[in-house]
Structures are given as structure tokens and as C-alpha cells.
């Protein structure tokens, strides 16, 4: 008998050894409590293990606060879209991307010396005095060209300014030039020296906004310096009546984005941005009333940009010009009722001298025109709505319209207020179009036609 087992070296294989060898080809012997694992079980466990390992490896490589963050926890500006894992980092990175392009806008006006020194002089009558800060707002740099940086702000931020200064994020103040302004849309464009300005804001798409979407408002509230407030979109399209004369009479409607982010005095003109750091609106106004919280408004950037482009190119927004200074007939009736109630009639049916007229130019018709007119307002009993002509100039004067004429229709479209008149002119007509005006004079209905001119000046 040899030293080794014959079965190990023999060319003959026993039946028992053959069976064991065959089993070994198809199964892995793993004894745990006497049970053996099948190939299917082994494959399943291997897949799960690989998936867990891959997940842990991905988290180790890409986790830890996302890309584009600094060791101090702040967010670094990025180019293009914001791509991070942690959703809490997105507002930080979005605001960091835009903030260098946000500026403070200082409205400077001439104030008289001595008595009445706290009252600013009218823009056209500015003479001797001292140039002082009359108001503060915000703006956003949207482009650079030919060594100049272009800034969007609100019309009311720079209204009646004799000089405008812009303060950059680093505290540097620069003189600004008013490129153009538009009272109807409450937009204005400024220009400053672009030296040292590296960041301009990226324009987004306001039509893509959705209710409850997260937004960020950046500006200079109450003159306290640059700050950031956050909130959400309450309504993507809201129509808000506004008083262009700020006399309490609503004479225009503005389409805005309603938001619940804090908008305070000084925030006006600053950018409203989305989580990608793109400008989707220009902060404009808020409802300031007792018991009202969290209702702010921004001009949609899709509506603002065509106006901005026109202001850059022409300095104004071309609109059809009717040439009438007006007052709502409804307002006139209310004044008459007030006088009757308090026994202060003056001359019944005659327009009072203290009324502020309304027109696309927003200017007084002048004392002489009112004193000349004094005739009684005569209308049929069924006429309650319309606009009273306080003065006719330009095309309307050439067509024969006079003081105390009451316009009731444009192109047979009923007109009940100055707001209706403006909306029809600016939305339905173009410069050079012919317009038909139906009006009452001395109780008789008359009709005239003429071509609309172009209105270029902002009074």
C-alpha cells in the first residue's frame, strides 16, 4: 500500500467522488447551520452589496455641502445655473450671484436756503440752494457696453431728481445719468461708469414662475444698506390700480407679481430673483395699510425689458397722444354731492378751480383756462360716466375739443374714466391711427375724428 490515497492519484474516479465534484460545479459550499446558498441567493446579495457600496462612495465624493461652497460656509458666485445638493444652500448661492450687481440709488434735489429750507424746489425752477438727498431706492446692473453700465430702477425712485448718485456694493458712490424714464410702467434706466464692475445680473423668465415658488428680494430698505429678504410667489399675475398723480384717484392699472417677501421703502427698483439667481422682476410697491402684512408687488421682467430697451434706444416709450387733460365725471358728481351736503355750492354745475386734472402728461391746464371756462356742465339725465375735458392741446385742440366737453366714447367704445381712456389708447391704438371721439357739449352729442400724434415728453 502506498503512502497516498489511491483515489487521489488514480485515473479512475469513484461514483461518490464524481457526485461531489458535480455538485461543486454548481454550488458554493458555505456552511451556516448546515445550510448551503444557491447561486441565485449569492447573485442577489452581491447586487445589494454593490449598490450600497456605490451609494456610500458617491456620498463621500459629492456630499459635504455641495459644490461651490467655501470652507466658511458661505456661497461663492457661480456661472450659469445653481447646482447643489443641499436645498438650503440654493438661496445663499442665488443671492451671492446677484448681490454684486445690486446698487443703491440716491435721488438728490435742490433745497432752498434759509426759510423753507426743508422744502425741495421744483425740478424746472431749481436755482440757488443746496443739493441734498431727497429719497433712496435700489437698482440692478443688467449690462455693460462701451464702458458704461446700465441700471434698471423705478420711475418713482428718481422722479423730480436734479441729480442721481449710485452706490455700489463696496460703498463707492458714482454719478449717474438718467437715460430714460416712464411713469406709466414705473421704470427708469440709469447709466454709470463701468470701471471695476465685473458682475451683471442675468435676466430670467417671469412667465415660468409658479404660485408658491421660492423668490428672493434684494434692495436697500429704509436706506439701511443692502439686504436680502425671502418669500414665495403669492400670485403670478395680479392687476393693481395705481394713482399716477398720487392724489388718491386711480388712473392706471399695472400688471405685477404678488409676493410675500418684505418690500419696504428703499427696496423699490431692486431685483426679484429666483433660486437660479436670475432676475424675474423689479420690486416696485407694497400695500401699506393697517392689518395688511406680506403683500408686495414686483414688475414682471418679461414686461419690463421691452420698456427698458425702448428707454435705452429712444429715452422714452413712444405712445399715441390724444392731447386732453381730464377729470373723471364720477369724481365731479361726488364733489357736487359733497358741496350740496355741506351747503358750500359756489356756482352749481361749474367745475371747481382746485381740481387736479388727469392725462398722460399729468399737468395743470392753467388758471386762465379754468377761469375762461366757468360755463355750466350740461348733460342728459342718462349720462353718468365719462371724462371731462379741462384743456385740449395738440391733436385734440386742432380737432375742436373744448373745455367742459365730456368724452363718452372712443371708436364707439364706452369710456367711463381716465383709466379707461388711457387703457384704450395705449393698448388698442398706435401712433398715426385715426380715432373717433364721441362727446357731449351743451347737452348735445357730437362726433369728431383725427389722427393720434406721438407723445414724447414726460412731464
XYZ file of C-alpha atoms in Angstrom:
459
model
C 0.000 0.000 0.000
C 1.385 3.359 -0.969
C 1.761 6.423 1.201
C -1.053 8.367 -0.633
C -4.657 7.534 -1.089
C -5.132 5.676 -4.335
C -8.308 7.647 -5.115
C -6.283 10.900 -5.268
C -3.946 9.710 -7.991
C -5.977 7.067 -9.706
C -7.300 7.823 -13.169
C -10.467 6.072 -12.172
C -12.992 8.223 -10.322
C -15.394 6.666 -7.902
C -19.110 7.335 -8.181
C -19.125 9.176 -4.837
C -16.265 11.475 -5.898
C -17.948 12.176 -9.228
C -21.186 13.177 -7.491
C -19.335 15.502 -5.092
C -17.390 17.094 -7.964
C -20.564 17.697 -9.968
C -22.236 19.420 -7.030
C -19.192 21.627 -6.570
C -19.525 22.964 -10.118
C -22.968 24.467 -9.412
C -22.943 25.400 -5.742
C -20.742 27.233 -3.349
C -20.290 25.372 -0.106
C -20.987 27.782 2.730
C -21.949 26.073 5.917
C -24.048 28.086 8.312
C -26.167 25.930 10.433
C -25.797 23.156 7.925
C -27.451 25.104 5.047
C -25.954 25.768 1.597
C -26.509 29.023 -0.509
C -27.778 28.773 -4.063
C -26.301 30.763 -6.954
C -29.440 32.966 -7.119
C -29.072 33.971 -3.467
C -25.384 34.730 -3.952
C -26.149 36.941 -7.004
C -28.859 38.870 -5.084
C -26.598 39.527 -2.081
C -23.774 40.637 -4.384
C -26.082 43.144 -6.150
C -27.286 44.666 -2.881
C -23.748 44.951 -1.570
C -22.550 46.651 -4.750
C -25.432 49.156 -4.662
C -24.758 50.093 -1.030
C -21.061 50.489 -1.714
C -21.715 52.723 -4.738
C -24.125 54.923 -2.737
C -21.638 55.372 0.099
C -18.841 56.174 -2.345
C -20.995 58.805 -4.183
C -21.945 60.442 -0.888
C -18.324 60.571 0.242
C -17.199 62.221 -3.013
C -20.087 64.679 -3.701
C -21.572 65.275 -0.236
C -20.472 67.693 2.480
C -22.311 70.876 1.474
C -22.358 70.683 -2.297
C -20.162 72.300 -4.913
C -19.277 75.955 -4.996
C -19.226 76.495 -1.219
C -16.377 77.910 0.793
C -14.851 76.500 3.937
C -16.538 79.255 5.932
C -19.999 78.053 4.970
C -20.732 80.953 2.591
C -21.677 80.524 -1.048
C -19.414 81.541 -3.886
C -20.919 83.088 -7.040
C -21.342 80.607 -9.849
C -21.754 80.906 -13.589
C -24.990 79.674 -15.127
C -27.462 77.619 -13.120
C -27.087 76.810 -9.428
C -26.255 73.119 -8.927
C -26.046 71.972 -5.343
C -27.242 69.014 -3.354
C -28.322 70.817 -0.188
C -31.540 72.826 -0.904
C -30.746 75.197 1.967
C -27.675 76.376 0.058
C -29.617 77.424 -3.047
C -30.957 80.775 -1.710
C -27.486 81.614 -0.390
C -25.807 80.911 -3.713
C -28.567 82.626 -5.727
C -28.297 85.852 -3.736
C -24.485 85.738 -3.781
C -24.622 85.521 -7.558
C -26.698 88.719 -7.934
C -25.760 90.896 -4.949
C -22.629 92.426 -6.551
C -24.908 93.778 -9.315
C -27.360 95.429 -6.877
C -26.885 99.145 -6.168
C -28.415 101.868 -4.021
C -29.914 104.812 -5.914
C -29.924 108.257 -4.291
C -32.379 110.911 -5.506
C -30.850 114.358 -4.995
C -32.907 117.541 -5.193
C -32.204 121.222 -4.697
C -33.379 122.595 -1.367
C -33.804 126.288 -0.640
C -31.536 128.107 1.760
C -32.929 129.795 4.855
C -36.693 129.819 5.448
C -38.351 126.828 3.863
C -35.033 125.034 3.523
C -36.699 121.679 4.130
C -38.815 122.045 1.001
C -37.308 120.967 -2.310
C -37.534 123.263 -5.305
C -39.472 122.142 -8.402
C -37.269 120.480 -10.992
C -37.858 123.222 -13.571
C -37.326 126.038 -11.060
C -34.162 124.782 -9.413
C -31.944 127.748 -8.683
C -29.795 128.722 -5.754
C -29.786 126.285 -2.908
C -28.132 123.123 -1.719
C -28.272 119.701 -3.323
C -29.453 117.159 -0.769
C -30.708 113.613 -0.596
C -34.472 113.548 -1.139
C -35.004 109.792 -1.381
C -33.281 106.429 -1.589
C -34.092 103.359 -3.647
C -32.405 100.413 -5.308
C -31.366 99.293 -8.767
C -29.758 96.391 -10.575
C -26.993 96.372 -13.199
C -28.149 94.403 -16.250
C -25.464 95.063 -18.853
C -22.178 96.751 -19.734
C -21.433 98.382 -23.068
C -18.867 100.895 -24.329
C -17.508 101.477 -20.849
C -20.956 102.173 -19.361
C -23.057 100.051 -17.003
C -26.837 100.052 -17.471
C -29.070 100.012 -14.368
C -32.809 99.370 -14.042
C -34.736 101.117 -11.268
C -38.229 102.538 -10.647
C -39.530 105.811 -12.052
C -40.695 106.939 -8.624
C -37.196 106.393 -7.209
C -35.681 109.122 -9.427
C -38.786 111.255 -10.005
C -38.038 115.014 -9.852
C -34.351 114.362 -9.212
C -31.914 117.129 -10.135
C -29.019 114.694 -9.706
C -28.725 110.948 -9.136
C -25.981 109.009 -7.392
C -25.444 105.259 -7.366
C -23.693 103.458 -4.518
C -22.072 100.133 -5.382
C -21.904 97.130 -3.076
C -18.397 98.097 -1.976
C -19.636 101.509 -0.813
C -18.281 103.510 -3.749
C -20.592 106.321 -4.930
C -20.751 107.275 -8.612
C -22.633 109.944 -10.539
C -25.435 108.517 -12.670
C -27.144 109.797 -15.798
C -30.856 109.257 -16.383
C -31.056 107.525 -19.764
C -34.855 107.430 -19.800
C -37.906 107.083 -17.567
C -41.522 106.012 -17.978
C -44.176 106.935 -15.442
C -46.835 104.583 -16.840
C -44.784 101.443 -16.142
C -42.830 102.927 -13.206
C -39.498 102.097 -14.814
C -36.316 104.086 -15.362
C -32.855 103.391 -16.775
C -29.614 104.862 -15.412
C -26.059 104.830 -16.738
C -22.791 104.910 -14.788
C -19.090 104.396 -15.486
C -18.474 100.649 -15.749
C -14.896 100.743 -14.461
C -14.304 97.979 -11.919
C -17.780 96.461 -12.366
C -17.380 92.753 -13.051
C -20.843 91.328 -12.334
C -24.092 91.978 -14.206
C -27.375 90.316 -13.359
C -28.750 87.548 -15.529
C -32.279 88.114 -16.862
C -34.742 85.275 -16.214
C -38.236 84.388 -17.421
C -41.099 85.702 -15.287
C -43.664 83.701 -17.290
C -42.162 80.498 -15.858
C -42.961 81.475 -12.255
C -45.468 79.359 -10.338
C -47.543 80.064 -7.235
C -45.637 79.161 -4.022
C -42.288 79.276 -5.858
C -39.418 80.494 -3.668
C -38.150 84.008 -4.527
C -35.611 86.472 -3.116
C -35.899 90.279 -2.978
C -32.690 92.303 -2.748
C -32.500 96.031 -2.078
C -31.808 98.919 0.263
C -34.799 99.062 2.630
C -35.272 102.350 4.512
C -31.773 103.385 3.452
C -30.248 100.873 5.860
C -27.997 99.309 3.234
C -28.101 96.226 1.068
C -30.242 93.411 2.472
C -31.939 90.215 1.342
C -35.483 89.061 2.106
C -37.066 85.785 1.068
C -40.587 84.582 0.444
C -42.771 82.979 -2.181
C -44.918 83.922 -5.154
C -48.473 84.545 -3.968
C -49.880 85.191 -7.432
C -48.053 85.212 -10.750
C -50.339 87.821 -12.363
C -52.101 90.471 -10.315
C -53.752 93.643 -11.646
C -53.289 96.576 -9.249
C -54.903 100.021 -9.683
C -52.448 102.883 -9.204
C -52.661 106.651 -8.896
C -50.035 108.161 -11.178
C -50.627 111.603 -9.645
C -50.600 110.112 -6.139
C -53.776 112.072 -5.445
C -55.922 109.101 -4.452
C -57.629 108.846 -7.855
C -56.793 105.593 -9.619
C -55.957 106.439 -13.217
C -53.947 103.402 -14.350
C -53.656 99.656 -13.811
C -50.400 97.762 -13.533
C -49.761 94.056 -14.016
C -47.478 92.787 -11.265
C -46.233 89.667 -9.467
C -47.665 89.430 -5.949
C -45.156 88.195 -3.374
C -44.963 87.830 0.406
C -41.276 88.798 0.732
C -40.820 92.055 2.653
C -40.832 95.106 0.361
C -40.203 98.378 2.200
C -39.393 101.935 1.216
C -35.940 101.786 -0.372
C -36.445 98.290 -1.796
C -38.077 99.841 -4.867
C -36.076 99.227 -8.026
C -34.171 96.253 -6.634
C -34.253 92.821 -8.284
C -36.595 89.954 -7.513
C -34.703 86.738 -8.278
C -35.418 83.011 -8.438
C -33.320 80.202 -6.969
C -31.160 80.145 -10.084
C -30.041 83.697 -9.356
C -31.894 85.148 -12.361
C -33.873 88.398 -12.263
C -37.595 87.685 -12.699
C -38.982 91.031 -11.526
C -38.280 94.584 -10.362
C -39.504 95.303 -6.830
C -41.993 98.127 -7.073
C -44.524 98.618 -4.275
C -46.420 97.190 -1.339
C -49.803 97.652 0.271
C -49.262 99.787 3.371
C -52.388 99.672 5.498
C -53.414 98.649 8.989
C -53.898 94.910 9.255
C -52.117 94.225 5.945
C -48.970 92.108 6.015
C -46.932 90.299 3.414
C -48.388 91.831 0.237
C -45.671 93.164 -2.036
C -45.503 93.614 -5.791
C -42.839 93.372 -8.480
C -42.956 94.282 -12.164
C -42.543 91.087 -14.251
C -39.203 91.185 -16.044
C -40.838 89.992 -19.289
C -42.955 93.173 -19.293
C -40.117 95.394 -18.099
C -37.462 94.505 -20.677
C -39.266 95.872 -23.793
C -39.760 99.159 -21.913
C -36.114 99.170 -20.815
C -34.933 98.549 -24.379
C -37.064 101.448 -25.637
C -35.700 103.746 -22.912
C -32.120 102.798 -23.808
C -32.707 103.353 -27.507
C -35.026 106.391 -27.504
C -35.027 107.764 -23.963
C -38.797 107.393 -23.789
C -41.606 104.979 -24.678
C -43.499 106.036 -27.829
C -47.241 106.118 -27.188
C -50.242 107.588 -29.023
C -51.143 111.068 -27.810
C -54.722 112.341 -27.635
C -53.963 115.770 -26.181
C -56.537 116.218 -23.399
C -56.247 116.960 -19.692
C -59.202 115.346 -17.983
C -61.152 114.699 -14.811
C -63.474 111.762 -14.252
C -67.162 112.652 -14.441
C -67.766 110.392 -11.430
C -65.365 112.495 -9.379
C -67.217 115.631 -10.451
C -70.562 114.204 -9.295
C -69.032 113.258 -5.938
C -67.779 116.798 -5.463
C -71.194 118.180 -6.299
C -72.840 115.874 -3.737
C -70.291 116.947 -1.130
C -70.981 120.621 -1.780
C -74.735 120.056 -1.600
C -74.400 118.146 1.661
C -72.317 120.851 3.348
C -74.098 123.846 1.782
C -70.996 125.095 0.010
C -72.239 125.232 -3.535
C -70.235 128.027 -5.133
C -71.798 128.046 -8.587
C -73.766 124.865 -9.174
C -72.663 122.787 -12.079
C -69.392 124.639 -12.619
C -66.060 122.885 -12.294
C -64.213 123.887 -9.107
C -60.851 125.551 -9.569
C -58.962 123.236 -7.212
C -59.278 120.023 -9.218
C -56.161 118.217 -10.355
C -56.568 117.143 -13.983
C -55.519 113.780 -15.328
C -53.873 112.998 -18.603
C -50.910 111.124 -19.945
C -48.911 114.319 -19.278
C -50.219 114.868 -15.734
C -50.011 118.684 -15.828
C -52.271 121.507 -14.738
C -54.291 123.145 -17.507
C -53.537 126.573 -16.099
C -55.624 129.098 -14.209
C -56.604 131.132 -17.258
C -58.175 128.149 -18.971
C -60.304 127.311 -15.931
C -61.460 130.888 -15.399
C -62.407 131.215 -19.048
C -64.487 128.071 -18.920
C -66.882 128.657 -15.984
C -69.878 127.613 -18.070
C -72.387 125.212 -16.613
C -71.894 121.498 -17.286
C -74.993 120.349 -19.149
C -75.629 116.633 -19.742
C -78.606 114.387 -20.480
C -80.024 112.686 -17.375
C -78.868 109.235 -18.503
C -75.169 110.221 -18.756
C -73.275 109.364 -15.579
C -69.915 108.126 -16.897
C -67.256 109.850 -18.974
C -64.287 112.200 -18.700
C -64.457 115.976 -18.617
C -62.011 117.891 -20.806
C -60.213 120.503 -18.710
C -57.907 121.523 -21.524
C -57.361 120.417 -25.114
C -53.917 120.691 -26.698
C -52.197 119.278 -29.758
C -54.362 116.937 -31.843
C -57.468 117.349 -29.648
C -57.304 121.136 -29.858
C -56.843 121.013 -33.625
C -59.935 118.782 -33.836
C -62.032 121.357 -31.969
C -62.392 119.851 -28.475
C -63.069 122.472 -25.780
C -63.135 122.923 -22.031
C -66.135 121.167 -20.375
C -66.657 118.744 -23.278
C -67.463 115.302 -21.852
C -65.907 112.367 -23.733
C -68.075 109.236 -23.514
C -66.709 107.018 -26.318
C -63.526 106.332 -28.276
C -64.194 104.481 -31.547
C -67.665 103.695 -30.154
C -66.011 102.027 -27.164
C -67.544 103.338 -23.881
C -65.180 105.452 -21.762
C -66.120 105.897 -18.110
C -62.854 107.170 -16.607
C -59.369 108.455 -17.334
C -58.120 104.907 -16.718
C -60.410 103.598 -19.471
C -59.203 106.329 -21.814
C -55.533 105.500 -21.206
C -56.012 101.744 -21.470
C -57.834 102.068 -24.790
C -55.244 104.456 -26.222
C -52.160 102.551 -25.107
C -53.454 99.035 -25.701
C -55.645 99.406 -28.794
C -54.209 102.289 -30.790
C -50.924 103.215 -32.428
C -49.258 106.486 -33.321
C -50.799 107.814 -36.529
C -54.048 105.834 -36.167
C -57.321 107.638 -36.734
C -59.633 107.815 -33.731
C -63.299 108.718 -33.442
C -64.364 110.633 -30.330
C -67.963 110.895 -29.147
C -68.533 113.727 -26.653
C -71.243 115.927 -25.193
C -71.195 119.726 -25.480
C -74.044 121.782 -24.020
C -76.115 118.615 -23.684
C -75.748 117.604 -27.357
C -73.839 114.557 -28.612
C -71.103 115.350 -31.136
C -68.549 113.234 -33.011
C -65.129 114.161 -34.361
C -62.237 112.256 -35.934
C -58.493 112.941 -36.054
C -55.119 111.186 -36.133
C -53.216 110.419 -32.955
C -49.819 112.054 -32.541
C -46.749 110.779 -30.694
C -46.255 111.662 -27.057
C -42.592 112.008 -26.214
C -42.223 114.218 -23.153
C -42.574 113.017 -19.543
C -43.953 115.923 -17.528
